[in-house]
Coordinates of C-alpha atoms in Angstrom, one line a residue:
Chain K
X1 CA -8.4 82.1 7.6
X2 CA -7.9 78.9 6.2
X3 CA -4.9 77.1 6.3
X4 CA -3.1 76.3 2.9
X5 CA -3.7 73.5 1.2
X6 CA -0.4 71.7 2.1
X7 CA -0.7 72.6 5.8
X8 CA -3.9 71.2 5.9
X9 CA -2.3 68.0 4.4
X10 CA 0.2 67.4 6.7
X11 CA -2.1 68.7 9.7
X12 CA -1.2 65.3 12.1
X13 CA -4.2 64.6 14.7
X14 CA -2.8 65.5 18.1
X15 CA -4.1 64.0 21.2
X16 CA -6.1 66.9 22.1
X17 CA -7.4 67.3 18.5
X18 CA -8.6 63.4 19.3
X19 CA -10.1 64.1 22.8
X20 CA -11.6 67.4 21.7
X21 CA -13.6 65.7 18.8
X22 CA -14.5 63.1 21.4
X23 CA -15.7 65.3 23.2
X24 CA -18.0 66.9 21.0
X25 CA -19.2 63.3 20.2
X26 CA -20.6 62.7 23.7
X27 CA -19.8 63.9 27.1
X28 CA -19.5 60.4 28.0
X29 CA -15.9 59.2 27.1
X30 CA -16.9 55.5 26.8
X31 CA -20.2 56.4 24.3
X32 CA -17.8 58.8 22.6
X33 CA -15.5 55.8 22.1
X34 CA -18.4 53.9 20.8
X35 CA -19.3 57.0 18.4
X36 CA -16.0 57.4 16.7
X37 CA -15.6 53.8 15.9
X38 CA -19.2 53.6 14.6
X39 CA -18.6 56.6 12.4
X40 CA -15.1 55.4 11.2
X41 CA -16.8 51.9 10.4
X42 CA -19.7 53.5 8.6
X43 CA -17.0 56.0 6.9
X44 CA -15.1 53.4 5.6
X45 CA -17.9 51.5 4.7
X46 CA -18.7 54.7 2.5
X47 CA -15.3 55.0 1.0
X48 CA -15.4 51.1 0.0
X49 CA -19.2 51.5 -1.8
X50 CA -17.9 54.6 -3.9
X51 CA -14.9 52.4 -5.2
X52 CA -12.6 53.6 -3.6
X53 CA -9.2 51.4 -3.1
X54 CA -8.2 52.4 0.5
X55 CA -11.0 53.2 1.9
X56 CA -9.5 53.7 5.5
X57 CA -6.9 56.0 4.6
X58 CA -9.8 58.3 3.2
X59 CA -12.4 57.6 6.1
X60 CA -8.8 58.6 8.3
X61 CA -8.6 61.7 6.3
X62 CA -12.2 62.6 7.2
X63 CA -11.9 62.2 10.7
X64 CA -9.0 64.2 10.8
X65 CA -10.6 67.3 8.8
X66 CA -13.0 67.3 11.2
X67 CA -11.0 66.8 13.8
X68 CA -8.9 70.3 12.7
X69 CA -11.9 72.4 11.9
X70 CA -12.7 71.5 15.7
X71 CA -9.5 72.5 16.4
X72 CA -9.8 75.7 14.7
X73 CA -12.6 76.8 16.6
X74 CA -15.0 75.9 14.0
X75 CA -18.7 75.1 15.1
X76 CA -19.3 71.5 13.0
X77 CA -22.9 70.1 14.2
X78 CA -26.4 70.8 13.4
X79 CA -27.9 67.8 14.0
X80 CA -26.4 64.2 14.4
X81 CA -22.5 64.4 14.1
X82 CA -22.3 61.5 11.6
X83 CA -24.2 64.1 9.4
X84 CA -21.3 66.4 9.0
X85 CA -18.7 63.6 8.7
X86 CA -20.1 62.3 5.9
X87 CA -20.5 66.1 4.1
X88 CA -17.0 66.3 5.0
X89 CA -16.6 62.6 3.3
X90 CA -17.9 63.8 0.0
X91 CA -15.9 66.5 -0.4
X92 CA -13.0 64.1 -0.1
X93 CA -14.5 61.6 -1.9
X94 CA -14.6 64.6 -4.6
X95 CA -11.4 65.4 -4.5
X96 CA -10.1 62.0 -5.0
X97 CA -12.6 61.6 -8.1
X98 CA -11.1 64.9 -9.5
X99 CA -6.9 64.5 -8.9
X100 CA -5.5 62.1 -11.4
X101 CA -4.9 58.7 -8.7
X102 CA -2.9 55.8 -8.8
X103 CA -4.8 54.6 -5.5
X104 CA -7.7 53.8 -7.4
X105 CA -6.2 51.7 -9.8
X106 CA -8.5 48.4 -10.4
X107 CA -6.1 45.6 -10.7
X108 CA -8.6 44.0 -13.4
X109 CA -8.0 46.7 -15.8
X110 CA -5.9 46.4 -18.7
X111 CA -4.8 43.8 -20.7
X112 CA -3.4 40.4 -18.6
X113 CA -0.9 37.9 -21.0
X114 CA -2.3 35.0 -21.1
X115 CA -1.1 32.8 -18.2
X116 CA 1.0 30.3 -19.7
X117 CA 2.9 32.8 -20.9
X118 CA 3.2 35.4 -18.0
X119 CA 5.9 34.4 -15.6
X120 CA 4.8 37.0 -13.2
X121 CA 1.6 35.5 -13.8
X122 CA 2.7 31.6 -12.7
X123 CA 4.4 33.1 -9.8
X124 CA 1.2 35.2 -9.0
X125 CA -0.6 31.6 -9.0
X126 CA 1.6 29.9 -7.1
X127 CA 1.7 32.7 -4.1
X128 CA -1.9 32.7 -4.2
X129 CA -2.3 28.6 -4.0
X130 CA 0.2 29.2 -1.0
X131 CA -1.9 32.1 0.5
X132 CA -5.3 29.5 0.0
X133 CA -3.7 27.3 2.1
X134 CA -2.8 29.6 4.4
X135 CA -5.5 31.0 5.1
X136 CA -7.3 27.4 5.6
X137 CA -4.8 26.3 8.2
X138 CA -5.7 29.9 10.0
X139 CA -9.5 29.7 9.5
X140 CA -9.3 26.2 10.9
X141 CA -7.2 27.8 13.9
X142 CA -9.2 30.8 14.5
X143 CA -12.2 28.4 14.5
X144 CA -10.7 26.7 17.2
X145 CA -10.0 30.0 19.0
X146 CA -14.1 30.6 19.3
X147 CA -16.0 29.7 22.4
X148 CA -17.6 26.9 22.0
X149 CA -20.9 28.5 21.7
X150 CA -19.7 30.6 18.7
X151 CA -18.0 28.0 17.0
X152 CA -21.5 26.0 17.5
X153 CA -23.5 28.9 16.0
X154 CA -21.4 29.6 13.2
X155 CA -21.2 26.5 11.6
X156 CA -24.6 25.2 12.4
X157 CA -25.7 28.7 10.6
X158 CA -22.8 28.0 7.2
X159 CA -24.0 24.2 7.1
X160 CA -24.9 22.6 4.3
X161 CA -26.1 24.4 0.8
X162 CA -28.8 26.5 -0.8
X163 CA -31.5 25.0 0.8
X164 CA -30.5 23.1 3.5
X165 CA -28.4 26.0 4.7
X166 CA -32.2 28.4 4.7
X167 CA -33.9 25.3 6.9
X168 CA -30.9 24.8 8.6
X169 CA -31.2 28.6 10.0
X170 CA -34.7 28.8 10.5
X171 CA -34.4 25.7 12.7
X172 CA -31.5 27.7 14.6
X173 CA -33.2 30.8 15.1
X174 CA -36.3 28.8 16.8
X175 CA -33.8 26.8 18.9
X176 CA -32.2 30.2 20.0
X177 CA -35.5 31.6 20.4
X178 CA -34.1 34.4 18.7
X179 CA -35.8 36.4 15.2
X180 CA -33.9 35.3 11.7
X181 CA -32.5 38.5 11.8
X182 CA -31.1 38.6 14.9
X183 CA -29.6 35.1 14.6
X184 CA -28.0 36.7 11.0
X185 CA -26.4 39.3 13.1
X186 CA -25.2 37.5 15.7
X187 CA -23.5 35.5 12.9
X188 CA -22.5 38.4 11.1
X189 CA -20.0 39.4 14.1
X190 CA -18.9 36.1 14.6
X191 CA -17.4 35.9 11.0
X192 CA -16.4 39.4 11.2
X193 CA -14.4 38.3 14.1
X194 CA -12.8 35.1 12.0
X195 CA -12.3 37.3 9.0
X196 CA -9.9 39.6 11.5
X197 CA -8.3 36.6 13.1
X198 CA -7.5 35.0 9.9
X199 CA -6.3 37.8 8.4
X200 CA -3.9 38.8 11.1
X201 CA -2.5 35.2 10.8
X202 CA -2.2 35.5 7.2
X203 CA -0.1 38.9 7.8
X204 CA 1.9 37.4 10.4
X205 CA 2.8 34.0 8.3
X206 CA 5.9 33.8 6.1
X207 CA 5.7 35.2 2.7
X208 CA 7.4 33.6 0.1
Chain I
X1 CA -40.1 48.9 4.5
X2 CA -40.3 45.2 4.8
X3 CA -36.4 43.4 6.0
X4 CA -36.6 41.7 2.6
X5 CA -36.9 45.3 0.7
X6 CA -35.1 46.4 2.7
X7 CA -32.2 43.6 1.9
X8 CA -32.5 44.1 -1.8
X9 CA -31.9 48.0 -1.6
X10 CA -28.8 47.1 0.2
X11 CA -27.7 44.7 -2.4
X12 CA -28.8 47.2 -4.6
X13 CA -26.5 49.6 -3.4
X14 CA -23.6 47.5 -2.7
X15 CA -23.8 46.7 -6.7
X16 CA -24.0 50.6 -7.4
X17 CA -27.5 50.1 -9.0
X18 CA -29.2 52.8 -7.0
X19 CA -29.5 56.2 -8.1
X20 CA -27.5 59.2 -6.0
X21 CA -30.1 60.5 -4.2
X22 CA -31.2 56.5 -3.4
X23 CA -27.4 55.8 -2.1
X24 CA -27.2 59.3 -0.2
X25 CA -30.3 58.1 1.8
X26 CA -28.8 54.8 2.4
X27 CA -25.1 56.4 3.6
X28 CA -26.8 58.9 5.7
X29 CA -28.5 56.8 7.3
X30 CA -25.9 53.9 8.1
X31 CA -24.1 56.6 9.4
X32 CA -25.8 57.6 11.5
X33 CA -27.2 53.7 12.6
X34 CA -25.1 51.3 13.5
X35 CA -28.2 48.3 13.5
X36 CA -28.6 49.3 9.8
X37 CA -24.7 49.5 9.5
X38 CA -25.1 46.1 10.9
X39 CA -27.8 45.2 7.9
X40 CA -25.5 46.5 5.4
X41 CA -22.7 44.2 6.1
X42 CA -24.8 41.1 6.8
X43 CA -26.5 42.1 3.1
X44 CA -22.5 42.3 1.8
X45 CA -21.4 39.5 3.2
X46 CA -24.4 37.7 1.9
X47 CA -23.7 38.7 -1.4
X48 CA -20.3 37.5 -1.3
X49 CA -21.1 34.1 -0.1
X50 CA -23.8 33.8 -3.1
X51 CA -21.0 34.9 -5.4
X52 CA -18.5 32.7 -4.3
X53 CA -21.0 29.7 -4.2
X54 CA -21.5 30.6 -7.9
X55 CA -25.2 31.9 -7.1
X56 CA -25.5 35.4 -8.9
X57 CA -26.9 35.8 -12.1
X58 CA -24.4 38.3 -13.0
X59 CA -21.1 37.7 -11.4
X60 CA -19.3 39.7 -13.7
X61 CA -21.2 43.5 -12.1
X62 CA -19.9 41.9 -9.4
X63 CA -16.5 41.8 -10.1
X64 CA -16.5 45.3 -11.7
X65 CA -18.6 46.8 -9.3
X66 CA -17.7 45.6 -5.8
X67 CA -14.3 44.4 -6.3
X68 CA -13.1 47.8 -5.7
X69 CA -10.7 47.2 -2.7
X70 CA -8.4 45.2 -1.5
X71 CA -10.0 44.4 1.6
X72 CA -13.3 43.3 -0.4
X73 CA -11.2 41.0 -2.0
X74 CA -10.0 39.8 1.1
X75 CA -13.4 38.9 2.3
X76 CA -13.8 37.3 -0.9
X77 CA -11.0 34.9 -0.4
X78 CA -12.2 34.3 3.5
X79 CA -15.9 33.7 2.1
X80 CA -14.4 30.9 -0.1
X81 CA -12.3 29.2 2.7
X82 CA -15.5 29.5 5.2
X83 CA -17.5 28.0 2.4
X84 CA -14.7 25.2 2.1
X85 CA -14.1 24.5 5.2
X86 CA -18.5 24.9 6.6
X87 CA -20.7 24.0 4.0
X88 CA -19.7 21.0 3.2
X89 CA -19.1 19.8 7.0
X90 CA -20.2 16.1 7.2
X91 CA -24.0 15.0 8.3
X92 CA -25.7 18.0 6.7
X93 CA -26.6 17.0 3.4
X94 CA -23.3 18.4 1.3
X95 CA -22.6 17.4 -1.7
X96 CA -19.5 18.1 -2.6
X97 CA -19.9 19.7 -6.0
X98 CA -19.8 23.0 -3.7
X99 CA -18.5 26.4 -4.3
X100 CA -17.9 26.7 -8.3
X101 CA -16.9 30.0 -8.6
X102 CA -16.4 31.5 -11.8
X103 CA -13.1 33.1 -12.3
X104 CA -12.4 36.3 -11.5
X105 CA -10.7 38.6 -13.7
X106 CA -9.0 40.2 -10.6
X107 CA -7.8 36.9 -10.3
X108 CA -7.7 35.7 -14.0
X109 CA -6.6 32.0 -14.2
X110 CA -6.6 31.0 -10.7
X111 CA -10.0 28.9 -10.7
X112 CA -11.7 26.4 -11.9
X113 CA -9.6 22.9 -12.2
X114 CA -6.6 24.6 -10.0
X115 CA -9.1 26.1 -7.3
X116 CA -10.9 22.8 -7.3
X117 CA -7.5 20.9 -7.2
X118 CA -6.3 23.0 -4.3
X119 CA -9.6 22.8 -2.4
X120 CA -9.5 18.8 -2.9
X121 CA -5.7 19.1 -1.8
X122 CA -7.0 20.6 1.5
X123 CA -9.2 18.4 2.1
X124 CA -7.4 15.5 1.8
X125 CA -4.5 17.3 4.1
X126 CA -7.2 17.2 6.8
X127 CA -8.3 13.9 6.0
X128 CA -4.5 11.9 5.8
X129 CA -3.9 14.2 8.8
X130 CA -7.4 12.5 10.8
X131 CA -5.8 9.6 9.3
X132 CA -2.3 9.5 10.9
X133 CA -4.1 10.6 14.0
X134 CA -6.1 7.5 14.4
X135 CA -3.6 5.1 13.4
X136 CA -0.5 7.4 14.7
X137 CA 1.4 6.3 11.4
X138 CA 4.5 8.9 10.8
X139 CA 7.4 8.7 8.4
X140 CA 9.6 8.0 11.3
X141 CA 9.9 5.7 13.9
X142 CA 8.7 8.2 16.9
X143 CA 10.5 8.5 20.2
X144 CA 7.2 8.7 21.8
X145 CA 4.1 6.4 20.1
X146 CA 1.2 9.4 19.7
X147 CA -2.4 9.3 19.1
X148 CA -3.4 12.2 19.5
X149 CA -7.4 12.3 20.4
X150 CA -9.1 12.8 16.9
X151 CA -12.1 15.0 17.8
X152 CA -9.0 17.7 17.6
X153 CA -10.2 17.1 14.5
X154 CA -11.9 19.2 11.4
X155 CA -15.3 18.8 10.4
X156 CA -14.9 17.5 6.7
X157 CA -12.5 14.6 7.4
X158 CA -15.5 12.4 7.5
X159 CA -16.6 12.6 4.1
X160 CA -13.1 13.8 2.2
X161 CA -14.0 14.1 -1.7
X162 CA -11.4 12.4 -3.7
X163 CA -9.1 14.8 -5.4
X164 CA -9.3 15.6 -9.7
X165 CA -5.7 13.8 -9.2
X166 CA -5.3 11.0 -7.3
X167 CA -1.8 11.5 -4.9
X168 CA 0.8 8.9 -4.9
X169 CA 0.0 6.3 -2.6
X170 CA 1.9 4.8 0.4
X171 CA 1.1 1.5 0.4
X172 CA -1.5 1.7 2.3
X173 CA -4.6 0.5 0.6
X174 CA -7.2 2.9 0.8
X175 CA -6.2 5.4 1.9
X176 CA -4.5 8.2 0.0
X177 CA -1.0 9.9 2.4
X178 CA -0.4 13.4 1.5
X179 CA 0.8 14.8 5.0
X180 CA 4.0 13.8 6.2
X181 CA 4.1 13.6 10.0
X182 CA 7.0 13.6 12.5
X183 CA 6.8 13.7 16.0
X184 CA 9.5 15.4 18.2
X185 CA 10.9 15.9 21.7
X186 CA 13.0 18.6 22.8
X187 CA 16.5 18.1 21.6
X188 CA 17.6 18.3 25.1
X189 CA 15.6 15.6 26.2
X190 CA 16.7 13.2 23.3
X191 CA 18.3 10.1 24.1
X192 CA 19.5 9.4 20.9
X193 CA 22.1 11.4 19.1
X194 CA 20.4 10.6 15.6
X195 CA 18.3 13.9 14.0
X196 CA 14.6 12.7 13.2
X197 CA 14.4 12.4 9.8
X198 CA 10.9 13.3 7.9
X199 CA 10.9 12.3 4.4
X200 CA 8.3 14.4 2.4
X201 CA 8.4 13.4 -1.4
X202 CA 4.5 13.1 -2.5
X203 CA 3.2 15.0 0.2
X204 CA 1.3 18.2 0.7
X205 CA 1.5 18.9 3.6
X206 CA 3.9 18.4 7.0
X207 CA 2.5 18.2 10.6
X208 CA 5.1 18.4 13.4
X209 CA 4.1 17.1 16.5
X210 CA 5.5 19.0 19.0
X211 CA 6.2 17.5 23.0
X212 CA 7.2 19.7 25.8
X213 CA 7.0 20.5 29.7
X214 CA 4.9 23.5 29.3
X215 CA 1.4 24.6 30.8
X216 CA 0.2 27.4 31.8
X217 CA 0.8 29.5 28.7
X218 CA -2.1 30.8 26.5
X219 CA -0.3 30.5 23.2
X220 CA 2.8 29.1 21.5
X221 CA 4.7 30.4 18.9
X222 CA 6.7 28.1 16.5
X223 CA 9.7 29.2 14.8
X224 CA 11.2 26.7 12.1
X225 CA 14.7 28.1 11.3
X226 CA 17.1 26.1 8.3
X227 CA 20.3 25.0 9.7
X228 CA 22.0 28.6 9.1
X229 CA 19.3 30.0 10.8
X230 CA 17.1 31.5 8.1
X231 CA 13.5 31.4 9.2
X232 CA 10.9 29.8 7.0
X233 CA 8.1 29.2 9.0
X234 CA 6.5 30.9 11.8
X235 CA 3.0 30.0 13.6
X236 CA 1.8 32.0 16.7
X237 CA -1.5 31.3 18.3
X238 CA -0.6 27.9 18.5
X239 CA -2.5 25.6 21.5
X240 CA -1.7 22.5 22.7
X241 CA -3.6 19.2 21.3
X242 CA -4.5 16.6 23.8
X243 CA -2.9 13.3 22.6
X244 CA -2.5 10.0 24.0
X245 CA 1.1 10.3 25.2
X246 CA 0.0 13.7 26.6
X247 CA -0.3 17.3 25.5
X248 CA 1.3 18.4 22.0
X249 CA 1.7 21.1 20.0
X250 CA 0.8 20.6 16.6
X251 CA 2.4 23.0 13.7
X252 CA 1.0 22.2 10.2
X253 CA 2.9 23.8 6.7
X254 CA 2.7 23.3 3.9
X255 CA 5.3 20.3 2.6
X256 CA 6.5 22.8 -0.3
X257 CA 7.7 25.2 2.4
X258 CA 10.6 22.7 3.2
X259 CA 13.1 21.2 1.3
X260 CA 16.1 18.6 1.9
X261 CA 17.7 20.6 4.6
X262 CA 18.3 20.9 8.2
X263 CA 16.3 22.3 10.5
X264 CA 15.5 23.8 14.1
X265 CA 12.4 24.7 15.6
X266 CA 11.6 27.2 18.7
X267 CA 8.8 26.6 20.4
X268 CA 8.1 29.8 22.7
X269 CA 5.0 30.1 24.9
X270 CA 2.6 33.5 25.4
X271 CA 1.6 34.5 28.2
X272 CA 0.3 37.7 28.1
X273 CA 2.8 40.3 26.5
X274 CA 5.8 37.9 28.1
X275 CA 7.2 35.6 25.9
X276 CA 9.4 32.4 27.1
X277 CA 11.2 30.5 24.8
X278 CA 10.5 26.2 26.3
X279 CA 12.4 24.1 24.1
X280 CA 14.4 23.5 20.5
X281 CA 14.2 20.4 18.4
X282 CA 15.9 19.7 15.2
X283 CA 14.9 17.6 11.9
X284 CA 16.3 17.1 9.0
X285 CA 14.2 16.5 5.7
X286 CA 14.8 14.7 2.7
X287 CA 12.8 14.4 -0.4

């Protein structure tokens, strides 16, 4: 039978809810590792297309259904497990579309006072002008932080504009002896590793 | 599929052009594939930087249509200091007309002349900051002379676009001081009773220069506390700088973060999960 609606809400994911879904991802702990966070990424990923606010709370949620049906005894796979994570995704994502949600509130809706005459909206300036600097003073730090050899790649792959930047990778890739694509990659989780870094500074700076 | 179509379906989807049963495909499958999960993002973060470097056609489905989370914005914002801080680095044919972004109504009114104020205002903090490197110039006369080697420094310094507003100026022709710098040794090693001094009227930003015995830590944390001990600056992940008069650590802030005041800064070293406070200083600021 299935649980009512509130118990399934506050169902909590309990250690062996986690290592029985890992389980079921791959016998091998370390590949199961390697599963969930690829399925979390891609279900988050999801969540953020579909326009949805917070999308890790929702990919969170998914996981965690599954996670109980497993716990419940329920048989989830046919064929590759990301398939029935993301069925179980849209039926969230439907959910969320259908209940009346504050979470999904655009912050460029409605009407905005002009700024001259929107204290909240001077403030709002000044915050962010603090926050661009900021996160300048951390970029420049977390670029610092990279090996040499990723700081090298990165911005020899972000130099210059438009057109110099397109020569300016082709030329990479060939010293590299790598393909275009791979070199975009490769530069892909470089940033993605700045982006985290300077965001963790920006969280940990003083707010104003 | 050829990596190109391929590319433009991803865009594609990203701008919620494609049709249901188009985006099902695509979710399924990055699902399921972490190289194409690995397409998709590069094809986002793409998007973004041709967005913030004013390059899409239609900037405003972007902002509707991909601006749905926080943490988009967020890559937004990172995509424009990368582009700030990278594209124009010196010796690759920059110009510095750079990233014109349109405004964004999710951020209505902080653009154009500000943004392009603020960027300029950056720059030039690197640049005075290269500046009092080299010539080890500071506000203060400095117990210890520093120099502090200046390939510690940023790419852009080089080739510094003037600002929309020119800064007050020093007295020093040519060059235009917006970082006020002090240099300081541990007030327990300070032979004179007199607090350092760092006046900061004019500038936009404040670099402390930081001496102490220390090695062998991976990180420093600074703490810059007001007299009654409210904290108004802190930095972790700090490193040390190799300078002339020997290794310092460098904390930069904003100058609008302090005002006439007191001050006390703890400088604590990482190792690890340990944590080991090394020395205090104190400064006082006037305007």
């Amino acid at each position: 039978m299935e649980p009512p609606a509130s118990r399934k809400k506050d169902w909590i994911l309990s250690q062996e809810a986690f290592d029985r879904l890992l389980a079921r991802l791959d016998p091998d702990p370390a590949r199961a590792g390697q599963q969930y966070e690829s399925i979390r990424h891609g279900l988050i990923t999801f969540f953020e297309c579909r326009g949805r606010s917070f999308p890790e709370d929702h990919a969170d949620e998914t996981i965690n259904r599954v996670a109980r049906r497993l716990m419940e005894g329920k048989e989830i796979y046919a064929g590759h497990p990301a398939d029935y994570f993301y069925g179980v995704a849209r039926n969230v994502l439907k959910e969320q579309w259908s209940a009346p949600s504050a979470a999904s509130l655009d912050s460029s809706s409605g009407s905005v006072p002009h700024p001259s005459h929107n204290p909240e909206e001077i403030r709002e300036r000044e915050w962010q002008r603090q926050r661009d600097e900021q996160r300048l003073e951390c970029l420049e730090r977390c670029l610092q932080e990279l090996s040499s050899k990723d700081r090298d790649l990165i911005v020899a792959y972000y130099q210059g504009e438009t057109s110099v930047k397109v020569r300016n990778r082709k030329q990479l890739a060939e010293r590299l002896a790598i393909p275009l694509n791979a070199l975009r990659i490769r530069a892909l989780r470089i940033r993605e590793k700045l982006e985290a870094c300077v965001a963790h500074g920006l969280d940990r700076a003083p707010r104003t | 599929m050829s990596q190109t179509d391929d590319h433009t379906r991803l865009t594609d989807y990203l701008l919620g052009r494609l049709s249901p049963e188009e985006a099902t495909s695509i979710e399924e499958r990055y699902l399921a594939d972490p190289a194409f999960h690995d397409e998709l993002r590069a094809a986002e973060r793409d998007l973004i930087d041709r967005y913030v470097q004013g390059e899409l056609s239609d900037a405003e489905e972007f902002e509707t249509r991909f601006l749905s989370s926080p943490s988009r914005r967020q890559r937004v914002e990172f995509a424009r200091a990368l582009n700030h801080r990278l594209t124009r680095a010196p010796g690759v044919g920059a110009t510095a007309s750079g990233a014109a972004a349109r405004p964004a109504s999710w951020r209505r009114g902080f653009a154009g002349p500000q943004r392009t104020g603020l960027a300029a205002a950056a720059v030039l903090v690197l640049a005075a900051a290269a500046w009092f490197l080299v010539t080890g110039r500071s506000d203060q006369p400095r117990a210890i002379p520093a120099s502090p080697t200046p390939q510690t420094q940023p790419g852009p310094v080089a080739e510094a676009p003037r600002p929309d507003v020119a800064p007050p100026s020093r007295g020093e022709p040519g060059v235009d001081v917006r970082v006020a710098t002090l240099i300081l040794t541990p007030t327990a090693t300070r032979s004179s009773d007199e607090t350092p001094t760092l006046r900061i009227a004019g500038a936009a930003g404040v670099r402390l220069v930081l001496y102490a015995e220390s090695s062998g830590f991976d990180r420093y944390r600074a703490t810059i506390r007001t007299g009654d001990g409210k904290e108004v600056w802190r930095q972790d992940q700090l490193t040390r700088t190799a300078t002339a008069s020997g290794p310092a650590i460098i904390v930069a802030l904003p100058a609008g973060r302090l005002d006439a005041n007191d001050y006390t800064i703890r400088l604590s070293g990482i190792r690890g999960a340990e944590v080991e406070e090394i020395a205090g200083y104190s400064f006082r600021v006037r305007k």
